[in-house]
C-alpha cells in the first residue's frame, strides 16, 4: 500500500496542513496563498512527474474532456477581465481548484485502498477541526454569533465561517460512506476488522454532527442532509429506512436530550423556512447579490463580465437593500467589517463572470462526474450482490463509491449557498479529485 514512493501520501499531507491555523488577520488569505495552497502546487508537480515516468496517456478521453472543457471557459473569461493581473490571478485559482488539483488526485490515488485512506484523512481532519470548534463553543472563544462568541469555526477564523463547516461536512459524508459500504462481494462483513472499521466510521459520523450543528451554517446543514440522504438511497430502501431512523434518534438525543445549543439551533433552523417571508439581513444581502449576478449575466450572457470582476460591477447592479458588508468578530480577532465581494453562489458567480460558456463547461463537467460515479456505484453493487466473480471479486468498492458520490452531491448542493474563496478552498479541489478518482479512474473504464 505504501510502496514505490507512496504517491497517496502527499494528498494526506495536504489534508493535514488544513488543520494548521491560517495566516493573515482574521484567518483570511485576501488573495494570498496558504501552506495548503503551496502543497497543492507540489501535488500537481508530483502528479506530472509520475505521469511522465509511467509514460503513455495519463488521462483517457472522457477524463480529458471533463477537465479540458472548463479550461476554455475560464481562459475566455480571463481575457475579458478589466485588469490583466486580476484576470491572471483568477485564471490560476480556477485552474487550481477545478482542473489541476482534481487531476493530480486522480493520478496519484491509484487504488481503492488508497482512496479509503484519503477518506479517513477527511474524517481525521474533520475530527480535529470539529474538536476545536466544540471547545470554542464551550468556552465562548469562537466567532461572534447573536452577540456571543460561540460559533464554531475551528482554525479558520471569523471571516471564513464556512471553513470548519465544510471540513466537518466532508468528514460526515466520508464516514457515512465508509460505514454503509462493505467493499466485499456478497455483502460479506470481512470479520472483526471489517466490523470495527464500519462501526468506527459510524461513530465518527455521529460525533461530527455536534460541531456541524455548532457551526450554525445553514448551507452546510442542508448540503449534508441532502448528501447523506442520497447515500442512504443509493444503498437500497431497507438500509435507507434504518439510516433515517438512526439519524433521527441521534438528532433527538443531541438537541433534545443533551441540549447542544438548543435555543439557538431552533432559531437557526427556523430561519431556513423564513428566508422568503421574514429574511434576516444576511439572507437579504444574499438575495441582493444573486440579483446583481443575474443582472451582470443579462448584460453579457455568453462570456460574462470577466474573471474576478464581480466586485467591480456589483454596485451597478445591486439594489439598495444590499448592506455595505457583514460584521465579523471573535475567535481571537477584533471587530471587522467584511466586504461582500461575491454572490455566495458558485453557479451565479460563474454565470456572471464567465457567462453561459463558462457555466456549461464547469457545471457540465460536474454533472458528468456525478452520472459516471452513480453508474459505476450501481455496477459495483451488482457485483457485490453477485458474489466473487470477475476482476473486482475481492473488492467491488461500494464504500468508495458511496463516499465519492456523497462528496460530489454535497459540493454541488453547497455551491448553491457558497462559492470558492478562503483557506478551505483547496478542500473543494481534493473532494472533486476523490469523485473523479471513482468516476474516471483507470479501473473505471
Short mmCIF file of C-alpha atoms in Angstrom, two decimals:
data_model
loop_
_atom_site.label_atom_id
_atom_site.label_comp_id
_atom_site.label_asym_id
_atom_site.label_seq_id
_atom_site.Cartn_x
_atom_site.Cartn_y
_atom_site.Cartn_z
CA UNK A 1 0.00 0.00 0.00
CA UNK A 2 2.83 2.37 0.86
CA UNK A 3 5.41 1.04 -1.60
CA UNK A 4 7.01 2.67 -4.63
CA UNK A 5 7.08 6.18 -3.21
CA UNK A 6 3.58 6.06 -1.72
CA UNK A 7 2.01 8.61 -4.13
CA UNK A 8 -1.06 8.99 -1.92
CA UNK A 9 0.97 10.40 0.98
CA UNK A 10 1.19 13.95 -0.48
CA UNK A 11 -2.63 14.01 -0.67
CA UNK A 12 -2.83 13.06 3.01
CA UNK A 13 -0.21 15.68 3.86
CA UNK A 14 -2.27 18.31 2.05
CA UNK A 15 -5.28 17.42 4.20
CA UNK A 16 -3.15 17.53 7.35
CA UNK A 17 -1.95 21.05 6.52
CA UNK A 18 -5.56 22.24 6.55
CA UNK A 19 -5.56 21.60 10.30
CA UNK A 20 -2.98 24.35 10.83
CA UNK A 21 -4.07 27.87 11.79
CA UNK A 22 -4.29 30.02 8.68
CA UNK A 23 -2.12 33.08 8.22
CA UNK A 24 -3.27 36.65 7.94
CA UNK A 25 -5.57 38.78 10.10
CA UNK A 26 -8.80 37.04 10.96
CA UNK A 27 -7.73 33.88 9.22
CA UNK A 28 -8.17 35.10 5.67
CA UNK A 29 -5.81 34.88 2.76
CA UNK A 30 -7.02 38.05 0.99
CA UNK A 31 -5.77 36.71 -2.31
CA UNK A 32 -2.54 35.31 -0.86
CA UNK A 33 -1.69 31.64 -0.62
CA UNK A 34 -1.66 29.38 2.40
CA UNK A 35 0.63 26.46 3.19
CA UNK A 36 -2.07 24.13 1.86
CA UNK A 37 -2.13 26.08 -1.43
CA UNK A 38 1.62 25.64 -1.75
CA UNK A 39 1.26 21.92 -1.08
CA UNK A 40 -1.43 21.68 -3.74
CA UNK A 41 1.13 23.01 -6.22
CA UNK A 42 3.59 20.35 -5.07
CA UNK A 43 0.82 17.79 -5.58
CA UNK A 44 0.40 18.86 -9.21
CA UNK A 45 4.16 18.66 -9.85
CA UNK A 46 4.36 15.16 -8.35
CA UNK A 47 1.43 14.02 -10.47
CA UNK A 48 3.06 15.37 -13.64
CA UNK A 49 6.40 13.73 -12.80
CA UNK A 50 4.67 10.42 -12.08
CA UNK A 51 2.72 10.57 -15.34
CA UNK A 52 5.92 11.26 -17.32
CA UNK A 53 7.73 8.36 -15.67
CA UNK A 54 4.91 5.92 -16.37
CA UNK A 55 4.63 7.04 -19.97
CA UNK A 56 1.57 6.56 -22.12
CA UNK A 57 -1.55 8.67 -21.93
CA UNK A 58 -2.22 9.82 -18.32
CA UNK A 59 -5.91 10.60 -18.90
CA UNK A 60 -8.36 8.71 -21.06
CA UNK A 61 -10.65 10.56 -23.43
CA UNK A 62 -13.60 11.06 -21.08
CA UNK A 63 -11.40 12.45 -18.30
CA UNK A 64 -9.65 14.76 -20.76
CA UNK A 65 -12.99 16.16 -21.94
CA UNK A 66 -14.43 16.59 -18.42
CA UNK A 67 -11.40 18.55 -17.21
CA UNK A 68 -10.44 20.14 -20.52
CA UNK A 69 -13.67 21.93 -21.39
CA UNK A 70 -13.69 24.17 -18.27
CA UNK A 71 -10.27 25.48 -19.28
CA UNK A 72 -11.83 27.04 -22.39
CA UNK A 73 -14.50 28.97 -20.47
CA UNK A 74 -12.05 30.05 -17.77
CA UNK A 75 -9.50 31.26 -20.30
CA UNK A 76 -12.09 33.24 -22.28
CA UNK A 77 -13.34 34.91 -19.08
CA UNK A 78 -9.77 35.72 -18.04
CA UNK A 79 -9.13 37.54 -21.33
CA UNK A 80 -12.31 39.57 -20.75
CA UNK A 81 -11.25 40.82 -17.32
CA UNK A 82 -10.85 44.58 -16.95
CA UNK A 83 -7.47 44.20 -15.25
CA UNK A 84 -5.00 41.72 -16.76
CA UNK A 85 -3.37 40.94 -13.41
CA UNK A 86 -6.74 40.25 -11.81
CA UNK A 87 -7.73 38.02 -14.71
CA UNK A 88 -4.47 36.09 -14.47
CA UNK A 89 -4.94 35.62 -10.73
CA UNK A 90 -8.47 34.33 -11.24
CA UNK A 91 -7.30 32.03 -14.03
CA UNK A 92 -4.72 30.45 -11.74
CA UNK A 93 -7.21 30.00 -8.91
CA UNK A 94 -9.91 28.43 -11.07
CA UNK A 95 -7.43 26.09 -12.76
CA UNK A 96 -6.04 25.09 -9.37
CA UNK A 97 -9.41 24.26 -7.84
CA UNK A 98 -11.32 22.78 -10.76
CA UNK A 99 -8.66 21.26 -13.03
CA UNK A 100 -5.10 20.84 -11.77
CA UNK A 101 -5.56 19.57 -8.20
CA UNK A 102 -8.50 17.24 -9.04
CA UNK A 103 -6.49 15.73 -11.91
CA UNK A 104 -3.47 15.38 -9.59
CA UNK A 105 -5.58 13.48 -7.05
CA UNK A 106 -6.98 11.34 -9.86
CA UNK A 107 -3.44 10.39 -10.96
CA UNK A 108 -1.88 9.95 -7.51
CA UNK A 109 -4.61 7.87 -5.84
CA UNK A 110 -4.13 4.59 -7.69
CA UNK A 111 -6.27 2.07 -5.82
CA UNK A 112 -9.44 1.79 -3.78
CA UNK A 113 -7.37 1.11 -0.68
CA UNK A 114 -5.64 4.47 -1.17
CA UNK A 115 -8.99 6.14 -1.84
CA UNK A 116 -10.15 4.84 1.55
CA UNK A 117 -7.01 6.31 3.13
CA UNK A 118 -7.89 9.71 1.69
CA UNK A 119 -11.43 9.35 3.02
CA UNK A 120 -10.09 8.57 6.50
CA UNK A 121 -7.86 11.63 6.10
CA UNK A 122 -11.00 13.72 5.57
CA UNK A 123 -12.53 12.19 8.71
CA UNK A 124 -9.40 12.80 10.79
CA UNK A 125 -9.21 16.43 9.65
CA UNK A 126 -12.89 16.89 10.48
CA UNK A 127 -12.39 15.44 13.97
CA UNK A 128 -9.51 17.83 14.65
CA UNK A 129 -11.30 20.92 13.36
CA UNK A 130 -14.58 19.82 14.91
CA UNK A 131 -12.91 19.26 18.29
CA UNK A 132 -11.50 22.79 18.19
CA UNK A 133 -14.94 24.10 17.22
CA UNK A 134 -16.69 22.36 20.11
CA UNK A 135 -14.09 23.77 22.51
CA UNK A 136 -14.72 27.24 21.09
CA UNK A 137 -18.45 26.89 21.73
CA UNK A 138 -17.99 25.51 25.25
CA UNK A 139 -15.50 28.20 26.30
CA UNK A 140 -17.01 31.15 24.44
CA UNK A 141 -13.90 31.65 22.30
CA UNK A 142 -15.49 31.13 18.88
CA UNK A 143 -16.70 33.60 16.29
CA UNK A 144 -19.38 36.09 17.22
CA UNK A 145 -22.95 34.88 16.74
CA UNK A 146 -26.07 36.56 18.15
CA UNK A 147 -23.93 38.69 20.45
CA UNK A 148 -21.88 35.83 21.90
CA UNK A 149 -18.54 34.33 20.83
CA UNK A 150 -19.89 30.79 20.45
CA UNK A 151 -19.83 30.00 16.73
CA UNK A 152 -17.55 27.04 15.99
CA UNK A 153 -15.08 27.99 13.24
CA UNK A 154 -12.05 25.84 14.05
CA UNK A 155 -8.76 27.35 12.93
CA UNK A 156 -10.29 29.25 10.00
CA UNK A 157 -11.24 32.40 11.90
CA UNK A 158 -14.42 34.50 11.91
CA UNK A 159 -14.07 35.72 8.31
CA UNK A 160 -14.22 32.16 6.94
CA UNK A 161 -17.08 30.76 9.00
CA UNK A 162 -17.82 28.20 6.28
CA UNK A 163 -14.33 26.69 6.53
CA UNK A 164 -14.83 24.41 9.52
CA UNK A 165 -18.40 23.64 8.48
CA UNK A 166 -17.15 22.42 5.08
CA UNK A 167 -14.39 20.30 6.64
CA UNK A 168 -16.78 18.69 9.13
CA UNK A 169 -19.41 18.10 6.44
CA UNK A 170 -16.86 16.31 4.27
CA UNK A 171 -15.93 14.19 7.29
CA UNK A 172 -19.55 13.25 7.94
CA UNK A 173 -20.17 12.28 4.32
CA UNK A 174 -16.95 10.23 4.06
CA UNK A 175 -17.64 8.48 7.36
CA UNK A 176 -21.19 7.59 6.29
CA UNK A 177 -19.87 6.18 3.01
CA UNK A 178 -17.25 4.08 4.81
CA UNK A 179 -19.88 2.81 7.25
CA UNK A 180 -22.51 1.90 4.66
CA UNK A 181 -20.33 0.19 2.05
CA UNK A 182 -18.87 -3.24 2.69
CA UNK A 183 -16.23 -3.31 -0.03
CA UNK A 184 -16.65 -7.09 -0.24
CA UNK A 185 -18.62 -9.39 -2.57
CA UNK A 186 -21.92 -10.78 -1.44
CA UNK A 187 -22.17 -8.18 1.32
CA UNK A 188 -19.57 -10.07 3.37
CA UNK A 189 -18.57 -8.36 6.59
CA UNK A 190 -14.94 -9.49 6.49
CA UNK A 191 -14.65 -10.49 10.13
CA UNK A 192 -13.83 -8.40 13.15
CA UNK A 193 -11.67 -5.89 11.27
CA UNK A 194 -14.49 -5.00 8.90
CA UNK A 195 -16.96 -4.63 11.76
CA UNK A 196 -14.55 -2.36 13.65
CA UNK A 197 -13.96 -0.23 10.55
CA UNK A 198 -17.63 0.21 9.81
CA UNK A 199 -18.54 0.80 13.45
CA UNK A 200 -15.72 3.31 13.90
CA UNK A 201 -16.82 5.20 10.80
CA UNK A 202 -20.40 5.34 12.07
CA UNK A 203 -19.27 6.65 15.47
CA UNK A 204 -17.17 9.33 13.76
CA UNK A 205 -20.15 10.41 11.65
CA UNK A 206 -22.36 10.72 14.75
CA UNK A 207 -19.69 12.60 16.71
CA UNK A 208 -19.14 15.07 13.88
CA UNK A 209 -22.80 16.07 13.93
CA UNK A 210 -22.08 18.09 17.09
CA UNK A 211 -19.54 20.53 15.61
CA UNK A 212 -21.59 20.65 12.42
CA UNK A 213 -24.58 21.84 14.43
CA UNK A 214 -22.45 24.34 16.36
CA UNK A 215 -21.16 25.88 13.12
CA UNK A 216 -24.64 27.44 12.69
CA UNK A 217 -24.14 27.12 8.93
CA UNK A 218 -27.50 26.62 7.23
CA UNK A 219 -25.94 25.88 3.86
CA UNK A 220 -23.71 23.15 5.30
CA UNK A 221 -26.65 21.60 7.15
CA UNK A 222 -28.77 21.46 4.01
CA UNK A 223 -25.96 20.10 1.83
CA UNK A 224 -25.04 17.43 4.38
CA UNK A 225 -28.64 16.32 4.79
CA UNK A 226 -29.07 16.01 1.02
CA UNK A 227 -25.75 14.15 0.57
CA UNK A 228 -26.37 11.65 3.37
CA UNK A 229 -29.92 11.09 2.11
CA UNK A 230 -28.53 10.36 -1.35
CA UNK A 231 -26.00 7.93 0.11
CA UNK A 232 -28.71 6.10 2.04
CA UNK A 233 -30.96 5.86 -1.01
CA UNK A 234 -28.08 4.53 -3.10
CA UNK A 235 -27.64 1.65 -0.65
CA UNK A 236 -31.24 0.48 -1.03
CA UNK A 237 -34.59 1.22 0.57
CA UNK A 238 -34.08 -1.07 3.58
CA UNK A 239 -30.77 0.48 4.61
CA UNK A 240 -32.12 3.94 3.89
CA UNK A 241 -35.02 3.49 6.32
CA UNK A 242 -32.69 2.16 9.01
CA UNK A 243 -30.30 5.06 8.44
CA UNK A 244 -33.07 7.64 8.67
CA UNK A 245 -34.15 6.11 11.98
CA UNK A 246 -30.61 6.31 13.37
CA UNK A 247 -30.15 9.92 12.24
CA UNK A 248 -33.49 10.97 13.69
CA UNK A 249 -32.71 9.34 17.02
CA UNK A 250 -29.26 10.97 17.07
CA UNK A 251 -30.72 14.42 16.40
CA UNK A 252 -33.27 13.98 19.18
CA UNK A 253 -30.58 12.92 21.66
CA UNK A 254 -28.14 15.69 20.70
CA UNK A 255 -30.60 18.56 20.66
CA UNK A 256 -33.38 17.39 22.94
CA UNK A 257 -31.50 15.22 25.40
CA UNK A 258 -28.01 16.66 25.65
CA UNK A 259 -29.15 20.17 24.76
CA UNK A 260 -26.49 21.08 22.21
CA UNK A 261 -27.19 24.78 21.59
CA UNK A 262 -30.93 24.06 21.74
CA UNK A 263 -32.43 27.56 21.66
CA UNK A 264 -30.01 28.98 19.12
CA UNK A 265 -30.23 25.89 16.94
CA UNK A 266 -34.01 26.05 16.93
CA UNK A 267 -33.88 29.70 15.93
CA UNK A 268 -31.33 28.98 13.19
CA UNK A 269 -33.31 26.01 11.87
CA UNK A 270 -36.49 28.06 11.89
CA UNK A 271 -34.78 30.79 9.89
CA UNK A 272 -34.39 28.35 6.98
CA UNK A 273 -38.16 28.31 6.48
CA UNK A 274 -38.42 32.10 6.93
CA UNK A 275 -35.98 33.13 4.20
CA UNK A 276 -38.83 34.24 1.94
CA UNK A 277 -41.34 35.54 4.49
CA UNK A 278 -39.06 37.27 7.01
CA UNK A 279 -35.41 37.06 5.93
CA UNK A 280 -32.64 38.36 8.17
CA UNK A 281 -30.06 40.81 6.85
CA UNK A 282 -27.64 38.08 5.75
CA UNK A 283 -30.35 36.49 3.61
CA UNK A 284 -31.41 39.90 2.25
CA UNK A 285 -27.80 40.60 1.27
CA UNK A 286 -27.58 37.23 -0.44
CA UNK A 287 -30.76 37.85 -2.45
CA UNK A 288 -29.41 41.24 -3.49
CA UNK A 289 -26.09 39.73 -4.60
CA UNK A 290 -27.90 36.98 -6.53
CA UNK A 291 -29.97 39.61 -8.33
CA UNK A 292 -26.80 41.57 -9.12
CA UNK A 293 -25.17 38.44 -10.58
CA UNK A 294 -28.18 37.79 -12.80
CA UNK A 295 -28.08 41.42 -13.94
CA UNK A 296 -24.44 41.05 -14.98
CA UNK A 297 -25.28 37.88 -16.90
CA UNK A 298 -28.12 39.56 -18.78
CA UNK A 299 -25.69 42.27 -19.78
CA UNK A 300 -23.13 39.80 -21.19
CA UNK A 301 -24.87 36.41 -21.45
CA UNK A 302 -22.25 34.44 -23.38
CA UNK A 303 -18.88 35.28 -21.83
CA UNK A 304 -19.79 37.23 -18.67
CA UNK A 305 -18.22 40.38 -17.29
CA UNK A 306 -14.77 38.86 -16.82
CA UNK A 307 -12.96 36.71 -14.29
CA UNK A 308 -12.92 38.16 -10.74
CA UNK A 309 -14.78 41.26 -11.97
CA UNK A 310 -17.93 40.68 -9.91
CA UNK A 311 -16.91 43.26 -7.24
CA UNK A 312 -16.27 45.91 -9.89
CA UNK A 313 -19.77 45.52 -11.36
CA UNK A 314 -21.65 44.81 -8.14
CA UNK A 315 -22.77 48.32 -7.22
CA UNK A 316 -24.08 48.96 -10.72
CA UNK A 317 -26.49 46.03 -10.47
CA UNK A 318 -27.27 45.63 -6.74
CA UNK A 319 -30.38 47.03 -5.10
CA UNK A 320 -30.44 49.48 -2.20
CA UNK A 321 -31.28 46.57 0.14
CA UNK A 322 -27.64 45.42 -0.02
CA UNK A 323 -25.68 46.38 3.08
CA UNK A 324 -22.10 47.62 2.96
CA UNK A 325 -20.71 44.41 4.46
CA UNK A 326 -21.03 41.84 7.22
CA UNK A 327 -19.77 42.19 10.78
CA UNK A 328 -17.18 39.67 11.98
CA UNK A 329 -15.52 39.29 15.37
CA UNK A 330 -14.41 36.71 17.90
CA UNK A 331 -12.07 33.69 17.72
CA UNK A 332 -9.16 35.88 18.79
CA UNK A 333 -9.89 38.64 16.27
CA UNK A 334 -11.36 42.06 16.90
CA UNK A 335 -14.33 43.59 15.14
CA UNK A 336 -14.04 43.82 11.37
CA UNK A 337 -16.34 44.90 8.56
CA UNK A 338 -16.11 42.25 5.87
CA UNK A 339 -16.96 43.48 2.35
CA UNK A 340 -19.39 41.48 0.21
CA UNK A 341 -17.36 40.59 -2.88
CA UNK A 342 -19.19 37.55 -4.25
CA UNK A 343 -22.79 36.33 -4.56
CA UNK A 344 -22.18 33.32 -2.28
CA UNK A 345 -23.49 31.05 -5.02
CA UNK A 346 -20.94 29.31 -7.23
CA UNK A 347 -23.32 28.87 -10.14
CA UNK A 348 -24.28 32.54 -10.21
CA UNK A 349 -20.67 33.61 -9.73
CA UNK A 350 -19.61 31.59 -12.78
CA UNK A 351 -22.66 32.74 -14.74
CA UNK A 352 -21.96 36.43 -14.05
CA UNK A 353 -18.20 36.31 -14.64
CA UNK A 354 -17.93 33.57 -17.31
CA UNK A 355 -21.39 33.60 -18.88
CA UNK A 356 -23.19 30.59 -20.29
CA UNK A 357 -19.98 29.35 -21.88
CA UNK A 358 -18.21 29.02 -18.56
CA UNK A 359 -21.20 27.70 -16.64
CA UNK A 360 -21.99 24.97 -19.17
CA UNK A 361 -18.35 23.88 -19.26
CA UNK A 362 -17.90 23.75 -15.48
CA UNK A 363 -21.34 22.56 -14.38
CA UNK A 364 -21.50 20.17 -17.33
CA UNK A 365 -18.28 18.53 -16.13
CA UNK A 366 -19.65 18.23 -12.59
CA UNK A 367 -22.89 16.69 -13.88
CA UNK A 368 -20.89 14.21 -15.99
CA UNK A 369 -18.84 13.23 -12.94
CA UNK A 370 -21.99 12.61 -10.93
CA UNK A 371 -23.62 10.49 -13.64
CA UNK A 372 -20.47 8.40 -14.13
CA UNK A 373 -19.95 8.00 -10.38
CA UNK A 374 -23.53 6.83 -9.75
CA UNK A 375 -23.41 4.49 -12.72
CA UNK A 376 -20.21 2.89 -11.50
CA UNK A 377 -21.60 2.58 -7.96
CA UNK A 378 -24.66 0.75 -9.25
CA UNK A 379 -22.41 -1.64 -11.17
CA UNK A 380 -20.31 -2.20 -8.03
CA UNK A 381 -23.43 -3.00 -6.02
CA UNK A 382 -24.46 -5.58 -8.63
CA UNK A 383 -21.02 -7.22 -8.39
CA UNK A 384 -21.22 -7.13 -4.61
CA UNK A 385 -24.54 -8.98 -4.62
CA UNK A 386 -23.40 -11.43 -7.30
CA UNK A 387 -20.50 -12.76 -5.25
CA UNK A 388 -16.83 -13.49 -6.06
CA UNK A 389 -16.65 -13.23 -9.85
CA UNK A 390 -14.65 -11.06 -12.21
CA UNK A 391 -11.70 -8.71 -11.59
CA UNK A 392 -13.46 -7.00 -8.67
CA UNK A 393 -14.31 -10.23 -6.85
CA UNK A 394 -12.27 -9.22 -3.78
CA UNK A 395 -13.16 -5.54 -3.66
CA UNK A 396 -16.18 -4.18 -5.53
CA UNK A 397 -15.62 -0.91 -3.63
CA UNK A 398 -19.17 0.15 -2.79
CA UNK A 399 -17.84 2.10 0.19
CA UNK A 400 -15.57 4.08 -2.14
CA UNK A 401 -18.47 4.72 -4.48
CA UNK A 402 -20.77 5.87 -1.70
CA UNK A 403 -18.28 8.32 -0.23
CA UNK A 404 -17.31 9.68 -3.66
CA UNK A 405 -20.94 10.19 -4.70
CA UNK A 406 -21.72 11.74 -1.32
CA UNK A 407 -18.83 14.20 -1.51
CA UNK A 408 -19.84 15.27 -5.01
CA UNK A 409 -23.52 15.68 -4.11
CA UNK A 410 -22.56 17.69 -1.03
CA UNK A 411 -20.36 20.01 -3.07
CA UNK A 412 -22.93 20.56 -5.81
CA UNK A 413 -25.64 21.40 -3.26
CA UNK A 414 -23.32 23.60 -1.22
CA UNK A 415 -22.41 25.55 -4.35
CA UNK A 416 -25.97 26.89 -4.19
CA UNK A 417 -25.06 28.67 -0.92
CA UNK A 418 -21.33 29.28 -1.24
CA UNK A 419 -18.53 29.81 -3.73
CA UNK A 420 -14.77 29.39 -3.74
CA UNK A 421 -12.63 31.62 -1.58
CA UNK A 422 -10.74 31.37 1.69
CA UNK A 423 -8.22 28.88 3.07
CA UNK A 424 -10.60 25.90 2.84
CA UNK A 425 -10.98 26.24 -0.94
CA UNK A 426 -8.29 23.65 -1.61
CA UNK A 427 -10.53 21.12 0.17
CA UNK A 428 -13.03 21.54 -2.66
CA UNK A 429 -10.32 20.62 -5.16
CA UNK A 430 -9.39 17.45 -3.27
CA UNK A 431 -13.07 16.49 -2.95
CA UNK A 432 -13.55 16.84 -6.70
CA UNK A 433 -10.44 14.73 -7.17
CA UNK A 434 -11.87 11.98 -4.96
CA UNK A 435 -15.07 11.96 -7.01
CA UNK A 436 -13.03 11.92 -10.24
CA UNK A 437 -10.91 9.02 -8.99
CA UNK A 438 -14.03 6.89 -8.53
CA UNK A 439 -15.81 8.03 -11.69
CA UNK A 440 -12.85 8.32 -14.08
CA UNK A 441 -10.04 6.19 -12.65
CA UNK A 442 -8.26 3.71 -14.88
CA UNK A 443 -10.19 0.80 -13.31
CA UNK A 444 -13.49 2.57 -14.13
CA UNK A 445 -13.07 2.30 -17.90
#
